[in-house]
XYZ file of C-alpha atoms in Angstrom:
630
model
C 31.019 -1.204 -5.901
C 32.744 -1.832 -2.605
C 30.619 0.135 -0.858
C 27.525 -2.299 -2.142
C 29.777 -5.047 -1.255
C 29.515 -3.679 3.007
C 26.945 -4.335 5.593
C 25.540 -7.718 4.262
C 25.411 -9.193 8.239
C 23.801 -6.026 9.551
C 21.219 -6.123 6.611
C 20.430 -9.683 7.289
C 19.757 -8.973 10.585
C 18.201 -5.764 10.134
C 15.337 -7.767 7.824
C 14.914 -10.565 10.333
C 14.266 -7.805 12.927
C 12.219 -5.776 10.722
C 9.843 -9.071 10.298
C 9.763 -9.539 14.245
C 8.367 -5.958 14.153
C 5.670 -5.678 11.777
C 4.712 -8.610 11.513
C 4.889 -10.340 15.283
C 5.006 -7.145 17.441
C 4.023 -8.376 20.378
C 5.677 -8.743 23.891
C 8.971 -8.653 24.442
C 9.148 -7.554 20.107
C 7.928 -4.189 21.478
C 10.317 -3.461 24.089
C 13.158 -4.306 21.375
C 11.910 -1.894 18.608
C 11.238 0.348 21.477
C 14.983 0.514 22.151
C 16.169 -0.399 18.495
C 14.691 2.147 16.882
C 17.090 5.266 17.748
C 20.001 3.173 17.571
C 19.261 1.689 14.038
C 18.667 5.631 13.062
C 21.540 6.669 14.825
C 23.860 4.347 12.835
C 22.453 5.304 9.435
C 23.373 8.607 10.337
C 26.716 7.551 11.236
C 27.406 5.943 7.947
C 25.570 9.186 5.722
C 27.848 11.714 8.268
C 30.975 9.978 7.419
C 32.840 12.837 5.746
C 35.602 10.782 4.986
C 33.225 8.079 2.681
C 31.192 11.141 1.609
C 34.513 12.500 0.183
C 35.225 9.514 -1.803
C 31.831 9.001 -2.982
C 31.626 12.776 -3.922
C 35.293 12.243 -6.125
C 33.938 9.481 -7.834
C 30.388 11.042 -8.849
C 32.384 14.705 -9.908
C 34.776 12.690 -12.259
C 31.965 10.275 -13.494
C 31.944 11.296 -17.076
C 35.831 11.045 -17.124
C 36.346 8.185 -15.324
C 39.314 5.772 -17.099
C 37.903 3.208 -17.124
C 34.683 4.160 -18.216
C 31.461 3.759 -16.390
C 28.787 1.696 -17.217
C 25.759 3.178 -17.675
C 24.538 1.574 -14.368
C 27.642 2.197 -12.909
C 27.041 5.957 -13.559
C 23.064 5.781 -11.954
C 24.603 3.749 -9.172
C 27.484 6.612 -8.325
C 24.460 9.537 -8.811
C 22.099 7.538 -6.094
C 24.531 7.086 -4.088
C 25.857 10.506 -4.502
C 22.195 12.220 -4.095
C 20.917 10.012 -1.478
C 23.942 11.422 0.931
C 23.835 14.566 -0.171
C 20.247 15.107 0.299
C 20.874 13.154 3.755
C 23.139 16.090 5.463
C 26.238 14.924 4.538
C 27.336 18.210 3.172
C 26.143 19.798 6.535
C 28.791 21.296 9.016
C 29.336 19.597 11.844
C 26.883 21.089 14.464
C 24.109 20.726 12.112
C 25.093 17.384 11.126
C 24.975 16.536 15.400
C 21.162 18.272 15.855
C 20.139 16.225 12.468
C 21.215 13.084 14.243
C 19.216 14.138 17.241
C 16.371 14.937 15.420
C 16.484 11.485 13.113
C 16.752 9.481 16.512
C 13.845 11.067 18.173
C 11.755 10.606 14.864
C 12.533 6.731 14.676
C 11.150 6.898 18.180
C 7.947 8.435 17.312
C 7.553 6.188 14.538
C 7.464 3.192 16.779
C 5.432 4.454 19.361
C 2.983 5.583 16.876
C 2.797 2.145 15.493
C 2.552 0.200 18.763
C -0.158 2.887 19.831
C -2.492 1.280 16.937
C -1.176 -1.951 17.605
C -2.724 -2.284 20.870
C -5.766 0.208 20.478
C -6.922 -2.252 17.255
C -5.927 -5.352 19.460
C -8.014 -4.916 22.623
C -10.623 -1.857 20.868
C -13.251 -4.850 19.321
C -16.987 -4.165 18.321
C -18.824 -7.416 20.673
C -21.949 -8.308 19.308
C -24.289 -10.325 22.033
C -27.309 -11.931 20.167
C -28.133 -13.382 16.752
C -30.157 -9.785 16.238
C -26.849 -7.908 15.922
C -25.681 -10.102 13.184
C -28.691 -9.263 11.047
C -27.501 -8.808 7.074
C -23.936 -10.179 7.889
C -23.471 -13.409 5.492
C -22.285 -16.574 7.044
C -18.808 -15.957 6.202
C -18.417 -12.938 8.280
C -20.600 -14.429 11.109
C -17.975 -17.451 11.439
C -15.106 -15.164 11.137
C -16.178 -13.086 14.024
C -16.809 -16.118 16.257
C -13.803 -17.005 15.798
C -12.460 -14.018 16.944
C -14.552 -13.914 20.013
C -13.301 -17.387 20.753
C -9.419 -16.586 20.510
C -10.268 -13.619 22.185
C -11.750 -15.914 25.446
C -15.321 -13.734 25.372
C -17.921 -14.983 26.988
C -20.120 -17.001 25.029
C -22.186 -16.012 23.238
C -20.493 -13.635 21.340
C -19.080 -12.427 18.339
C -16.088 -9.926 17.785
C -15.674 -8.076 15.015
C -11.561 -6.675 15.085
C -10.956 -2.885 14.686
C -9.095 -3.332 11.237
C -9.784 -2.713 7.906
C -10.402 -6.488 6.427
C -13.025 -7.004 9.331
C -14.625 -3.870 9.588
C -15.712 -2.626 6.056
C -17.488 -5.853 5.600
C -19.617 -5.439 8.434
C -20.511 -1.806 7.575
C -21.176 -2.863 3.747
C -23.553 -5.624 5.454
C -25.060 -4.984 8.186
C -28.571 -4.064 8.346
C -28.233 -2.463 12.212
C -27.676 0.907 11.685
C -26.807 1.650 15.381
C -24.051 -0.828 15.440
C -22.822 0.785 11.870
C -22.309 3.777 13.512
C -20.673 1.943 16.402
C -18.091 0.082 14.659
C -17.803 3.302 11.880
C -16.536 5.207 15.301
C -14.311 2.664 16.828
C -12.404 2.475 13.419
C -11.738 5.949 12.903
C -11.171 7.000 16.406
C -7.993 4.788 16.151
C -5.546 6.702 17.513
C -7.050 9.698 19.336
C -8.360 7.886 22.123
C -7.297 9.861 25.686
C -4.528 7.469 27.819
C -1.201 6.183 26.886
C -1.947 5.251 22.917
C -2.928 8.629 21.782
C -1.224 9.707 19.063
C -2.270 13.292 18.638
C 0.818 14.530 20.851
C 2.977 12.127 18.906
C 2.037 14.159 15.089
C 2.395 17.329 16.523
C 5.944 16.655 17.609
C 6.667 14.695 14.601
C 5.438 17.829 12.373
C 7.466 20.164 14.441
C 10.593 17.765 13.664
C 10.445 17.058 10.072
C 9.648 20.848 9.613
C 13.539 21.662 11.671
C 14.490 18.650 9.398
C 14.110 20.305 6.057
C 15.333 23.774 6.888
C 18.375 21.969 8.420
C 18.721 20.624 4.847
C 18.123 23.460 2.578
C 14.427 23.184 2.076
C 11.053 24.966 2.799
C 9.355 22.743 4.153
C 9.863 18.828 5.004
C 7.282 18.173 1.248
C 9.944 20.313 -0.836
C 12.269 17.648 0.867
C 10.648 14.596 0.153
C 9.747 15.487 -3.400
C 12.802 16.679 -4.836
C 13.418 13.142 -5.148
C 10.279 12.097 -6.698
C 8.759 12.550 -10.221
C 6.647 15.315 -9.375
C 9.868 16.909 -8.555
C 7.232 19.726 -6.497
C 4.471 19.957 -4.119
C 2.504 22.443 -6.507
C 2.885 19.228 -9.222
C 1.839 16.785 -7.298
C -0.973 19.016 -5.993
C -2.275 20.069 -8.963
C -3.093 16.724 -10.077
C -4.805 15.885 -7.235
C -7.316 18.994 -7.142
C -7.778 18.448 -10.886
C -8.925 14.861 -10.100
C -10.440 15.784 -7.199
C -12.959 17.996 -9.157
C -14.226 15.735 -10.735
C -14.352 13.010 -8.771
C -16.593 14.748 -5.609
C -18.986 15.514 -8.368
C -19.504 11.954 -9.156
C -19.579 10.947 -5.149
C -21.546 13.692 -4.397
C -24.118 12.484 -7.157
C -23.843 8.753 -5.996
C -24.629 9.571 -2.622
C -27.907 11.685 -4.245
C -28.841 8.144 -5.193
C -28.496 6.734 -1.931
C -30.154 8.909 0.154
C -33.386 7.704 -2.186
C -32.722 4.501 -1.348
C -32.130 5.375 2.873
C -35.343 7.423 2.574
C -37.403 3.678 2.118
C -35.609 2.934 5.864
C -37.124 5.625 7.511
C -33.700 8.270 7.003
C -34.774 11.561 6.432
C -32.887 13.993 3.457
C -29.709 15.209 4.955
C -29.338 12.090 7.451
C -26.897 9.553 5.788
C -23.836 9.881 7.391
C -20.321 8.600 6.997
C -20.614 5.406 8.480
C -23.912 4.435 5.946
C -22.199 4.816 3.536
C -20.368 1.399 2.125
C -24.151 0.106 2.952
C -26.296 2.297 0.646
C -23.488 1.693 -1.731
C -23.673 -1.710 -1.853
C -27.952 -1.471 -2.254
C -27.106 1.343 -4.977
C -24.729 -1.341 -6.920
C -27.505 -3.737 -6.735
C -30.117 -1.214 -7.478
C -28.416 -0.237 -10.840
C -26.296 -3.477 -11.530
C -28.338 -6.318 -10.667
C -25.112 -6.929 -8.205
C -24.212 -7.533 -4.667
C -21.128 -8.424 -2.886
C -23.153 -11.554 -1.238
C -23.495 -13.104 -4.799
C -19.711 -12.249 -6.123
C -18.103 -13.780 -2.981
C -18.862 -17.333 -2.493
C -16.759 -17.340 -6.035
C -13.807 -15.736 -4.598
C -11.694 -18.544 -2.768
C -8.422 -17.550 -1.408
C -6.355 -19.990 -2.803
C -7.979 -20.023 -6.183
C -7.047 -16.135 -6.078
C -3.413 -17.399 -5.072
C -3.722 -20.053 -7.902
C -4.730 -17.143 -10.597
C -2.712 -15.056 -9.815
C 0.318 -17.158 -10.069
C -0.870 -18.280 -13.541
C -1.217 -15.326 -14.800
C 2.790 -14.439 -13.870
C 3.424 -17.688 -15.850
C 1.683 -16.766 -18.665
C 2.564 -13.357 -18.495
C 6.540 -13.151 -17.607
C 7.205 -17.379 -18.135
C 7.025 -17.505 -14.204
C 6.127 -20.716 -12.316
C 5.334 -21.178 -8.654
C 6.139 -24.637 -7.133
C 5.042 -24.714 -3.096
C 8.034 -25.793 -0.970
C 6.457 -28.434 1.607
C 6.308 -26.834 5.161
C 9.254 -27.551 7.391
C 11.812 -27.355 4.792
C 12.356 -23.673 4.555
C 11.987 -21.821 7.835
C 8.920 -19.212 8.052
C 8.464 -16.838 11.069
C 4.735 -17.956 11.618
C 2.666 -21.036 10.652
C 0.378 -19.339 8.127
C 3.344 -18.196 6.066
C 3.343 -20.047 2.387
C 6.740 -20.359 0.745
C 6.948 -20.541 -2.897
C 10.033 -21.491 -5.115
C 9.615 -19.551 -8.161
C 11.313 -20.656 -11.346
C 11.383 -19.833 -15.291
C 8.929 -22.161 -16.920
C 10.938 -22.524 -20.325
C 14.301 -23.929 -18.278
C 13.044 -24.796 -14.764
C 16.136 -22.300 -13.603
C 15.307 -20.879 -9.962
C 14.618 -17.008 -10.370
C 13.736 -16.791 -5.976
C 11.695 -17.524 -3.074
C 8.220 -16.112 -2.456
C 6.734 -16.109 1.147
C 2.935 -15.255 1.148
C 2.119 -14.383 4.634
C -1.995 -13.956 4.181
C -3.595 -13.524 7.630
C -4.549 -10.960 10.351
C -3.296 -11.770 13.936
C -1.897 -10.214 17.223
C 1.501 -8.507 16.974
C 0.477 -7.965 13.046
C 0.326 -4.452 11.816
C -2.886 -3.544 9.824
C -2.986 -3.105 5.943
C -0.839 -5.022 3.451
C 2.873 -4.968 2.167
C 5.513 -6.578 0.270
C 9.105 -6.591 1.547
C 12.395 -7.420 -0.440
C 14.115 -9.296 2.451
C 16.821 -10.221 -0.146
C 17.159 -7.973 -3.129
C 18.217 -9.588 -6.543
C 21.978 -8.715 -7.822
C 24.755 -9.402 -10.614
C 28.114 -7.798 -9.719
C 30.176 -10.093 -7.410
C 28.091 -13.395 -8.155
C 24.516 -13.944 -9.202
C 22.132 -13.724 -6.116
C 18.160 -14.351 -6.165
C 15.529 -12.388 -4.602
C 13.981 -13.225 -1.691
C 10.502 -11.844 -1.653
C 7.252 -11.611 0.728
C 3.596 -10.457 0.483
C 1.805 -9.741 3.764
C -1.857 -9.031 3.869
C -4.663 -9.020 6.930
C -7.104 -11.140 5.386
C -9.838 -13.016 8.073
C -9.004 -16.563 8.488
C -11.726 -19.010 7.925
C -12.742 -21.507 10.598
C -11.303 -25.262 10.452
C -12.627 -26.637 7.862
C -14.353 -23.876 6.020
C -13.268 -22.084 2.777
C -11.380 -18.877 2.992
C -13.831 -16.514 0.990
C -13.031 -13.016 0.698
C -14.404 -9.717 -0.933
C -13.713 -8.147 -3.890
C -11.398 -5.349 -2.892
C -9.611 -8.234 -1.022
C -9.156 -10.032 -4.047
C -7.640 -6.469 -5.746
C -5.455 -6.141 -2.667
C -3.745 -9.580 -3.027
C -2.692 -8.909 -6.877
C -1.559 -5.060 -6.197
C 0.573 -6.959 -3.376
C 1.548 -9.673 -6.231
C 2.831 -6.437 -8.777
C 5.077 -5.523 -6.301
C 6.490 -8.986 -5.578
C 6.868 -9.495 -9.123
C 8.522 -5.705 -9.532
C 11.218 -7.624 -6.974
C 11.120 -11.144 -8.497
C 11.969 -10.275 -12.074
C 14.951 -7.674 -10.725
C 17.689 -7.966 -13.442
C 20.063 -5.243 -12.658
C 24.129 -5.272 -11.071
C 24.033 -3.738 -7.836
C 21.100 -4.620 -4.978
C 20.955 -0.775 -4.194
C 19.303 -0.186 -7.399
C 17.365 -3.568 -7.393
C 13.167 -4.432 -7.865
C 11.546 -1.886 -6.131
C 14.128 0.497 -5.024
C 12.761 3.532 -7.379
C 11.199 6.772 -6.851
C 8.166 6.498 -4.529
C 5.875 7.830 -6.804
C 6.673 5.223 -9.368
C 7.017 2.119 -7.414
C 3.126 1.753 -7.028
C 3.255 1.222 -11.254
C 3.553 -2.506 -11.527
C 1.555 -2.908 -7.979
C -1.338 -1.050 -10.059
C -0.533 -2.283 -13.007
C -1.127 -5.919 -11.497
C -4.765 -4.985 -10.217
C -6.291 -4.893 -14.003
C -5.338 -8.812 -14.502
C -8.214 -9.252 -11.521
C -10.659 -8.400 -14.213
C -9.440 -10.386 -17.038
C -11.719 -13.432 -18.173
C -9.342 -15.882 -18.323
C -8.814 -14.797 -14.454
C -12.541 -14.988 -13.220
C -13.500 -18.478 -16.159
C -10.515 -20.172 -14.232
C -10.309 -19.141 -11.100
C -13.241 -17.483 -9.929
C -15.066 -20.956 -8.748
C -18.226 -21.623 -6.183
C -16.667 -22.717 -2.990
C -19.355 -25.525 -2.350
C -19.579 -26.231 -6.377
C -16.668 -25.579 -7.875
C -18.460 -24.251 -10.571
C -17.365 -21.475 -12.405
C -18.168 -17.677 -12.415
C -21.737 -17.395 -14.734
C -21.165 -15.491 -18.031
C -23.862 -13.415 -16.746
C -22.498 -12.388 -13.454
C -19.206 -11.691 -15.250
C -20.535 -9.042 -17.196
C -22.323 -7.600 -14.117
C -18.999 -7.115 -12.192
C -17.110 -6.172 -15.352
C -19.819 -3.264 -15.757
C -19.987 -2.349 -12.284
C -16.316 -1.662 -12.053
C -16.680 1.912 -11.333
C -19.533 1.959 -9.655
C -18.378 3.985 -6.535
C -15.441 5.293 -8.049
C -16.135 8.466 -7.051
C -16.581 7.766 -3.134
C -13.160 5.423 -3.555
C -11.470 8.612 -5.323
C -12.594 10.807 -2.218
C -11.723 9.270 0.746
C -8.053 8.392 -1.002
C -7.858 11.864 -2.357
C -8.743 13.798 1.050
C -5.739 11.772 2.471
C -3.749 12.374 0.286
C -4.314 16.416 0.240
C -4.277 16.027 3.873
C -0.726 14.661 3.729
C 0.216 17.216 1.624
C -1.203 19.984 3.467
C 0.169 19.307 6.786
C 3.543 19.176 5.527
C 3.225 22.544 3.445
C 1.667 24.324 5.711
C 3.332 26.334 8.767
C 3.993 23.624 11.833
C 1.545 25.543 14.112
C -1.710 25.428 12.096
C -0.667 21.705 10.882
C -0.592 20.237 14.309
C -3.159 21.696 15.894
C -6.292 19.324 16.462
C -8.297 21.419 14.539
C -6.650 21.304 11.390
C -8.091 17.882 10.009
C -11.463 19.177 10.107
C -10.786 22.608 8.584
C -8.977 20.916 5.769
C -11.569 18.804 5.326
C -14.279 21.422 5.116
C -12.293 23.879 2.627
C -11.602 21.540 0.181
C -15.295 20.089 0.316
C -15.483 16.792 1.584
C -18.988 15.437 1.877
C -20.078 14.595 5.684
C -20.990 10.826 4.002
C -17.478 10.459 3.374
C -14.250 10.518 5.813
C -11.326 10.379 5.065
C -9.310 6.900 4.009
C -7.004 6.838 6.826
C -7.640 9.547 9.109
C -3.983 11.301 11.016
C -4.277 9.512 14.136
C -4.451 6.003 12.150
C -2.322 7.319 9.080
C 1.015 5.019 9.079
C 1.888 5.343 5.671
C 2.826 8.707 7.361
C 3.139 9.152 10.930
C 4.972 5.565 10.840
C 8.056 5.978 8.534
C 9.005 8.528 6.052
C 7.895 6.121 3.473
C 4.697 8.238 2.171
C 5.177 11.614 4.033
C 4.204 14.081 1.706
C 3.871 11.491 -0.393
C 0.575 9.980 -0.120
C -0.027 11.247 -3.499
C 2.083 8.908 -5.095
C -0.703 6.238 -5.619
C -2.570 8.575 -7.822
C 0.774 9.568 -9.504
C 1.540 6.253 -10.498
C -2.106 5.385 -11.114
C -1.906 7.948 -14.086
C 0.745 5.729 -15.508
C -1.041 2.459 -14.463
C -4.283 3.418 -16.512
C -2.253 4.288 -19.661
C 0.289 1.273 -19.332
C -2.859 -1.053 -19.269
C -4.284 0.997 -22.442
C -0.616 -0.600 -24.013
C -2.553 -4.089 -23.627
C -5.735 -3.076 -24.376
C -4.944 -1.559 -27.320
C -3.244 -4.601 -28.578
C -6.364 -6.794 -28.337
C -5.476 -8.670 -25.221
C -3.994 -8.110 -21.230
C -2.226 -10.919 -22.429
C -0.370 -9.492 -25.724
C 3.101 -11.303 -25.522
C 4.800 -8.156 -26.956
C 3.443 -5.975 -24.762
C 4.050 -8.104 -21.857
C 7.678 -8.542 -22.980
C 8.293 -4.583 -23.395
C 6.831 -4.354 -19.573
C 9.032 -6.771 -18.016
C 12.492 -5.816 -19.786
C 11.271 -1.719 -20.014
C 10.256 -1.455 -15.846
C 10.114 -4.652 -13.965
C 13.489 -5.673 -14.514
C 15.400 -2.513 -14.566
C 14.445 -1.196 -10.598
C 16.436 2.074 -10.749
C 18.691 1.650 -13.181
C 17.181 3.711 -15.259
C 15.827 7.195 -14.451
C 11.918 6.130 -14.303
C 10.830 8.645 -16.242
C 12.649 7.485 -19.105
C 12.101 3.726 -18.516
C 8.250 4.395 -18.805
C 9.281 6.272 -22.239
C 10.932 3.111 -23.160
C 7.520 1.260 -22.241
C 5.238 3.323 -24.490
C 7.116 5.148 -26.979
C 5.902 8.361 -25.152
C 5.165 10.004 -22.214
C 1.538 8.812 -20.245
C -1.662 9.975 -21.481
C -2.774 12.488 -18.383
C -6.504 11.753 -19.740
C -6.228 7.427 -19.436
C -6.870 8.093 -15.310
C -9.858 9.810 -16.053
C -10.808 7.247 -18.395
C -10.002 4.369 -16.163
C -11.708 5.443 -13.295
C -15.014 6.293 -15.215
C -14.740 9.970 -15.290
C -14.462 10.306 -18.973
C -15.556 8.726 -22.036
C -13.452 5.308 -22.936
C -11.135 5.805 -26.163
């Protein structure tokens, strides 16, 4: 307990810092992670090489069972995490290896940083311009204002319009637009990311970074840097965690490869001739497929889809859910680190009692890295004195112009309540000691309440409440409802896919022998053994990849959406079985069985606790269309 009583100053700091750098990288904020990097590395391998605290953890997890008094049962998980995580961290190494492990963990934290400031700057200053009103042709107004906006903080020369290299801006204007030239244009400015010749080209960067985890794991015991990683994951092995991702991959090209059998029917009315839809047609045909076969577009589901009303139903549905309330704190009384950030004091709704603070942080800009995230910048604990979480959601959604509503897309709208299930994974923390806190579990089970979280998106007393006409405030048509409830799947496969050949890609390059990983030429050969279709690249391709190339985070363990997705899709079966994604006794089993015990618990058996048995390995296939419903 003493040792979880150490360090509180440096970890303040360390999440102030860790704000500056992903989410207001920009100036002198590069120079400092540039330089803070190796030393922050360098002094968590000072504290895991400490032979003399490595001793005295190592005599208190050998005599845990016999300890007078005894330990708690989190007490005992506590001394085994702690125990593990050094262990498994070289501090059992001898001393040279324990020096050329530093080394190599300092030159690592480097490569991380430069890999992320690479994208930083290629997706600040690499923009698709569009010149005249033609090039806009199919975009909806939303988009079209978005992009001026951009070209007007951007100082272009008018007119213009910018659409920015990142994922919120670019997939709507390759679902929309009706130019297939500039398609292709913006398709190869997004994926290129990375592996551009000059100064932010990361393909030198992988190939060292490969070359170093590999030295890393046989330094540490292992075969390869995957063995590493895994051993402290559920899947426990690569061949696990593999084997579930061919087995859904099997099914799931079949369905992508049939979809996109469809769509070339519907490209051969514009003129493309069989065998010429390529990667970056692909969202577009989708979207004319969905409407083909649903009666749905994207154009009619999104003037319904405010921002804050997705904020506001969200939030409800914690309160009605876990007995969680959301009160805004007026700006200027709690500092933020940006203007756009929302802070949130969230309380129990049957005693007004403060449970922590939530910071929302909602909005793409300079220094920001790309994607979305939730960080525990204070972690909840029990053992000294009673301290609240403080947690944060950051996302990359456009910003509207002055004035206008904030509308954005569907998967949008899924992205800000996966972000939400990890917030509330930290919120409703109720353990002892912050190491084992919220979301401080295996990586392969912390996406469970994130994915979890998604399925209240399609619940009707979600989209009857919240789902309202921006310019009407009418709500979502019964009709239309049923149209997007019954074209939930409809391109499951091609979403399956591109995650999937990511995933095996991860996998791959850190199973395979260094030399054939890192050369250039093993993305493609990957790529064309397993079977991807030329319509569909890969999600995140390795120059762009941070999950992976950017931390240790997801190395080797890209899988772990799909892991925890097969315990997502038979969790939500728990409410759906009961009648309602509201059942109160469901809802109650959830929060006290895995949202409040973080890693307390071995996750395995908290899940167990959840259900009453292990997942059902068919509910994935079930959930993402690829087998008959129960």
């Amino acid at each position: 307990a003493v040792l979880e009583d150490t360090g509180r100053e440096y970890q303040r700091a360390s999440g102030l810092y860790g704000i500056y750098v992903s989410s207001m990288n920009i100036g002198e904020i590069q120079a400092l992670e540039t330089e803070m990097e190796p030393k922050i590395a360098a002094f968590a391998d000072e504290i895991i090489q400490n032979d003399k605290l490595f001793q005295r953890i190592k005599a208190v997890y050998d005599n845990r069972k016999s300890s007078q008094p005894a330990l708690t049962p989190e007490q005992e998980r506590l001394v085994t995490v702690l125990y593990e995580n050094f262990h498994r961290n070289g501090a059992s190494l001898n001393d040279a290896d324990k020096k050329r492990l530093g080394e190599v963990n300092t030159r690592l934290a480097s490569l991380y940083s430069k890999f992320g400031q690479n994208l930083l700057v290629e997706e600040g200053e690499q923009l698709l311009i569009l010149k005249s009103e033609a090039d806009l042709e199919g975009l909806d107004a939303d988009l079209v204002a978005s992009c001026k906006s951009a070209a007007e903080e951007k100082k272009l020369e008018q007119p213009a319009w910018a659409v920015m290299n990142t994922r919120s801006a670019m997939e709507p204007f390759l679902t929309t637009s009706s130019r297939r030239d500039l398609r292709q244009k913006a398709f190869k400015l997004f994926v290129s990311r990375g592996e551009n010749d000059g100064p932010n080209d990361n393909r030198p960067l992988i190939k060292e970074i490969l070359e170093l985890r590999q030295e890393k794991a046989t330094l540490l015991g292992f075969k390869n840097f995957a063995e590493w990683i895994l051993s402290d994951n559920m899947a426990a092995k690569p061949e696990t965690a593999t084997k579930l991702m061919e087995d859904v991959w099997k099914v799931a090209v079949v369905k992508a490869k049939n979809d996109i059998a469809e769509m070339a029917k519907i490209a051969a009315k514009d003129g493309l001739k069989d065998g010429e839809l390529e990667a970056w047609d692909h969202r577009y045909y989708a979207e004319k497929l969905r409407k083909a076969v649903y009666d749905l577009d994207d154009a009619e589901v999104k003037p319904y889809l405010q921002l804050d009303k997705m904020i506001e139903g969200m939030m409800w549905s914690a309160e009605k859910l876990h007995g969680l309330k959301f009160e805004a704190v007026p700006a200027g009384e709690v500092s933020v680190w940006h203007p756009d950030v929302r802070v949130f004091q969230v309380l129990k709704s049957a005693d007004n009692s403060h449970v922590g603070l939530f910071y929302l942080d909602p909005y793409a800009r300079a220094g920001k890295r790309s994607g979305a995230w939730m960080n525990d910048h204070r972690p909840q604990e029990a053992f000294k004195s009673v301290i609240s979480p403080i947690i944060s959601n950051n996302s990359n959604f456009m910003k509207a112009s002055e004035g206008e509503a904030n509308l954005i897309g569907w998967d949008d709208a899924n992205t800000l309540f996966h972000e939400f299930g990890h917030g509330l994974h930290g919120l409703l923390s109720k353990v002892q000691y912050p190491s084992l806190a919220g979301t401080s579990v295996r990586r392969d089970f912390v996406e469970l309440p994130s994915q979890l979280n998604e399925h209240w998106l399609f619940a009707p007393e979600i989209l009857n409440q919240f789902a309202r006409h921006y310019k009407t405030n009418e709500p979502i048509p019964e009709k239309l409802l049923a149209k997007i409830v019954a074209a939930k799947n409809a391109d499951q496969g091609f979403s399956t896919v591109e995650y999937l050949a990511s995933a095996i890609y991860d996998m791959s390059a850190h199973t395979r022998p260094v030399a054939e990983a890192a050369d250039p030429k093993f993305e493609k050969e990957r790529m064309k053994s397993l079977g991807l279709p030329k319509e569909i690249e890969m999600r995140h391709r390795p120059t762009h990849f941070q999950h992976i190339y950017c931390t240790e985070g997801y190395a080797s363990a890209y899988y772990s959406y799909l892991w925890a997705d097969a315990l997502t899709a038979d969790a939500a079966e728990a409410f759906t079985e009961q009648g309602s994604m509201y059942h109160e006794e469901t809802a109650r089993k959830l929060r006290e069985c895995i949202l409040q015990v973080g890693n307390s618990i071995d996750p395995a058996v908290a899940y167990r606790n959840f259900r009453g048995r292990d997942a059902d390995p068919q509910a994935v296939m079930r959930k993402r269309g690829f087998a008959p419903p129960k």
